[in-house]
PDB file of C-alpha atoms in Angstrom:
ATOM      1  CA  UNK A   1     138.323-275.322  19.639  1.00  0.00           C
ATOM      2  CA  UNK A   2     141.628-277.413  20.178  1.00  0.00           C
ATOM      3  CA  UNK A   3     144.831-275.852  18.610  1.00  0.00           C
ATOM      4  CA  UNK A   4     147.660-278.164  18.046  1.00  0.00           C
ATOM      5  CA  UNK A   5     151.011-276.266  18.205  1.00  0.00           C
ATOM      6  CA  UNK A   6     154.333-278.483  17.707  1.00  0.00           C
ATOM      7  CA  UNK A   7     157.772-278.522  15.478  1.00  0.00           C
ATOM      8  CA  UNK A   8     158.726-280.627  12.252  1.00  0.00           C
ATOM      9  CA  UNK A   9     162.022-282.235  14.002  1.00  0.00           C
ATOM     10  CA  UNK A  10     159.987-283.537  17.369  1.00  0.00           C
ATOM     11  CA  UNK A  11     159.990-287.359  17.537  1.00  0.00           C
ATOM     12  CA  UNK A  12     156.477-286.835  20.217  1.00  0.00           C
ATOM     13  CA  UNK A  13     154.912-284.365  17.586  1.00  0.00           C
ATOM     14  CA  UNK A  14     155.468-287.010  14.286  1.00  0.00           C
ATOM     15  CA  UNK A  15     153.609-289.549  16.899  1.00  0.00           C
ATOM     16  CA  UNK A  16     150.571-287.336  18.074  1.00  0.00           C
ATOM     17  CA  UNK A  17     149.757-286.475  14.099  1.00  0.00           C
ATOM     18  CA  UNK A  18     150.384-290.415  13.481  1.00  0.00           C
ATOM     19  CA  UNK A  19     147.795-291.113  16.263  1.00  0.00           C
ATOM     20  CA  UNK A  20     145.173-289.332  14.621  1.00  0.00           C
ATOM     21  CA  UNK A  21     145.317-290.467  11.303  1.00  0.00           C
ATOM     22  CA  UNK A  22     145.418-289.061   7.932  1.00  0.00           C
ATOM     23  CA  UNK A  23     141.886-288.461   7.702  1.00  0.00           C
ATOM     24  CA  UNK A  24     141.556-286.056  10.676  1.00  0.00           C
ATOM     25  CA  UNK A  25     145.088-285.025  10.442  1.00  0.00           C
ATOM     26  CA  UNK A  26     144.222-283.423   7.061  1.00  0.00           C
ATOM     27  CA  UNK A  27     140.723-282.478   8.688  1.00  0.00           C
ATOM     28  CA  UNK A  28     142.971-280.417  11.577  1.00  0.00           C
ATOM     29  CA  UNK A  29     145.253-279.007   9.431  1.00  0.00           C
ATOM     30  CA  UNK A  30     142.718-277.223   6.756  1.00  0.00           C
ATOM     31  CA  UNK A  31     141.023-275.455   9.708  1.00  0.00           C
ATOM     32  CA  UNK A  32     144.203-273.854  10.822  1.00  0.00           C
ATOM     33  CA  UNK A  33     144.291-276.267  14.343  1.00  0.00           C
ATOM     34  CA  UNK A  34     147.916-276.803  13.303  1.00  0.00           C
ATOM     35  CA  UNK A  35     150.817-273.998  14.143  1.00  0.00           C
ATOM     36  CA  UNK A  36     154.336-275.027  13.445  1.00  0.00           C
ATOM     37  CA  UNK A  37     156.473-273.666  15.661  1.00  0.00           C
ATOM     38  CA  UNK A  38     159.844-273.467  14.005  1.00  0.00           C
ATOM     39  CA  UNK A  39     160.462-271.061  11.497  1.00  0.00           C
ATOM     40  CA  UNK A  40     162.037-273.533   9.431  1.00  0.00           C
ATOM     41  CA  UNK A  41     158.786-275.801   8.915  1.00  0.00           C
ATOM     42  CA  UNK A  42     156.904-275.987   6.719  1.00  0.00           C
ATOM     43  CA  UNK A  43     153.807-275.012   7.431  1.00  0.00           C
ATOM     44  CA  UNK A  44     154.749-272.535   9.624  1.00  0.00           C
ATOM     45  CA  UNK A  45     157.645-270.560   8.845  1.00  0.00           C
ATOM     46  CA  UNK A  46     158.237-267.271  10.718  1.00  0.00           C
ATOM     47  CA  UNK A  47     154.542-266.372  11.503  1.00  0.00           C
ATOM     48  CA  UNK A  48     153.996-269.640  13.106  1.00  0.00           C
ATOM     49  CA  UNK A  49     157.150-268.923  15.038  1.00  0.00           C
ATOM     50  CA  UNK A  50     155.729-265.402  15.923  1.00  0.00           C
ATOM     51  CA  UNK A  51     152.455-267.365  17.370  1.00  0.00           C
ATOM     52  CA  UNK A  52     154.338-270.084  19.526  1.00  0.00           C
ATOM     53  CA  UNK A  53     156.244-267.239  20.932  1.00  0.00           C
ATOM     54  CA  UNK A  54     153.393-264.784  22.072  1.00  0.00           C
ATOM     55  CA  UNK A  55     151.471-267.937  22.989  1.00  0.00           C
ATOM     56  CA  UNK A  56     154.135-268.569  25.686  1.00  0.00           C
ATOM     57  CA  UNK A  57     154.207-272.285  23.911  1.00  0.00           C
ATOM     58  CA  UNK A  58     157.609-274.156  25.540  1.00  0.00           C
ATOM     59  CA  UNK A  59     157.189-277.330  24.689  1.00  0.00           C
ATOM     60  CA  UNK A  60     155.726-280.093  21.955  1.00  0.00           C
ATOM     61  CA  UNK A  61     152.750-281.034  21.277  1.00  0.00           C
ATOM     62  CA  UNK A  62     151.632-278.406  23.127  1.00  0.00           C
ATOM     63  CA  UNK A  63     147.599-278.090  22.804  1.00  0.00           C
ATOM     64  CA  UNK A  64     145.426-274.744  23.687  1.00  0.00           C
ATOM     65  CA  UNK A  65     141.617-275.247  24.028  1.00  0.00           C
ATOM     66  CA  UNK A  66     139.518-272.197  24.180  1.00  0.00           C
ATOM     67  CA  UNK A  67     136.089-271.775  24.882  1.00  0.00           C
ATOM     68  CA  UNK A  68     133.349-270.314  23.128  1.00  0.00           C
ATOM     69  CA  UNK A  69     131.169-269.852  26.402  1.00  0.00           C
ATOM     70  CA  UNK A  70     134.001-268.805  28.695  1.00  0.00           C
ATOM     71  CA  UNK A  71     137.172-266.840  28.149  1.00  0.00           C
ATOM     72  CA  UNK A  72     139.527-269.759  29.253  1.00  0.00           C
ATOM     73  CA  UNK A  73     142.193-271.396  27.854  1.00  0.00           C
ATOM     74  CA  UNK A  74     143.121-275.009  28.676  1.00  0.00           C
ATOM     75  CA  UNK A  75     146.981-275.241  27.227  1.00  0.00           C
ATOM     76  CA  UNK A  76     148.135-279.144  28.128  1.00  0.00           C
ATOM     77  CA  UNK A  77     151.510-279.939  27.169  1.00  0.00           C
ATOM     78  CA  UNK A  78     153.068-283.591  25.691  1.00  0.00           C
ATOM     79  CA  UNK A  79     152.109-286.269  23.914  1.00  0.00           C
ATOM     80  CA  UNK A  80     148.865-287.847  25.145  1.00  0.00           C
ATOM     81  CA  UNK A  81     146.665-290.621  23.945  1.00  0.00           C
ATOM     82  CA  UNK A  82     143.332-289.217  21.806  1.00  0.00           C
ATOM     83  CA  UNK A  83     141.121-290.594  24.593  1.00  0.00           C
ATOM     84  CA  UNK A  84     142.996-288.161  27.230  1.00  0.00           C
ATOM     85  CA  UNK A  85     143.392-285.435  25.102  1.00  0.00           C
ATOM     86  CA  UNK A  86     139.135-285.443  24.111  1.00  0.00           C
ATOM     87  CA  UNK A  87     138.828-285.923  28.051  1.00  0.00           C
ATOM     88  CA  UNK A  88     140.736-282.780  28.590  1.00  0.00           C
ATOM     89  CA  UNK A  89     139.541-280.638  26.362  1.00  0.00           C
ATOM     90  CA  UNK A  90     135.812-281.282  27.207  1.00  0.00           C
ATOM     91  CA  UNK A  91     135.453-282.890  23.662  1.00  0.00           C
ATOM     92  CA  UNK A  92     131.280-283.754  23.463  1.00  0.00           C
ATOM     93  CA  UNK A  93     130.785-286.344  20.983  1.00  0.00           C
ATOM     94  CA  UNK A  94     130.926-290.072  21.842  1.00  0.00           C
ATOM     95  CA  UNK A  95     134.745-291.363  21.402  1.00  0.00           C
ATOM     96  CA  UNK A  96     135.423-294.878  21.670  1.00  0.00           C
ATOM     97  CA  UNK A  97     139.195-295.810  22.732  1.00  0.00           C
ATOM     98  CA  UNK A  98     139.129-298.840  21.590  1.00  0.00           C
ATOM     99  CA  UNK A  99     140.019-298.076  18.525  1.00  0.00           C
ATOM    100  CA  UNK A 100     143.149-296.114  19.515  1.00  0.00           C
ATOM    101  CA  UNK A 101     146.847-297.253  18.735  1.00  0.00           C
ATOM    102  CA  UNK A 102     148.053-298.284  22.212  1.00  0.00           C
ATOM    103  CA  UNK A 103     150.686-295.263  23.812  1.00  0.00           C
ATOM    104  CA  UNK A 104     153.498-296.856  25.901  1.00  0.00           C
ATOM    105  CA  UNK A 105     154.402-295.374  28.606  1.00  0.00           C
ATOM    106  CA  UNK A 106     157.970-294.861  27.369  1.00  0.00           C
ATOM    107  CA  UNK A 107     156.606-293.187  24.021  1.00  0.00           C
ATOM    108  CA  UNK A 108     155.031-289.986  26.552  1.00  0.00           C
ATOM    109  CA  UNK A 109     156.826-286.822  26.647  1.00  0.00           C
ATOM    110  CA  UNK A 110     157.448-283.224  25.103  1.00  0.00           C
ATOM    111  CA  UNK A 111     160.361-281.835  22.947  1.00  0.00           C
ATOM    112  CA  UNK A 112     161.715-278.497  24.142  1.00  0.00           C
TER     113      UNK A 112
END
């Protein structure tokens, strides 16, 4: 499972939820794979805050995969194209990247 955990002011945050579309946005955010960081959001308000914190979570979007099979934790940090964050987190189904909104290079980075 692939948690999303970011901050309502973070220009890279607004970009990675743009990137997937309201659809799957709304999709992510129903199953809890959303945790706003600043107690001032939100969604999140001080227990998100609380999370972030004992998560060790530094920077936006910061994104912790955990497996099922295995008791590890992937946590990759910044804003990444879909195609590279499905690669990362071992994501199974077929994804084509194609169909992706083009990430410039200058458009990359985290909030901290």
């Amino acid at each position: 499972q692939l948690t999303m955990y970011g901050a309502f002011w973070c220009p890279h945050c607004q970009r990675q939820k743009e990137m997937f579309g309201r659809e799957a946005w709304a999709i992510l955010r129903s199953n809890d794979r959303y945790v706003e960081c600043d107690a001032r959001g939100a969604d999140g308000g001080k227990a998100g805050a609380a999370v972030c914190l004992a998560k060790g979570i530094d920077g936006f979007p910061s994104w912790r995969s955990s497996s099922s099979s295995s008791n590890k934790s992937l946590v990759m940090s910044g804003e990444m194209s879909l195609a590279e964050i499905a690669r990362k987190s071992g994501y199974p189904g077929k994804f084509d990247a194609s169909l992706e909104p083009d990430l410039s290079q200058d458009a990359s980075g985290a909030c901290r």
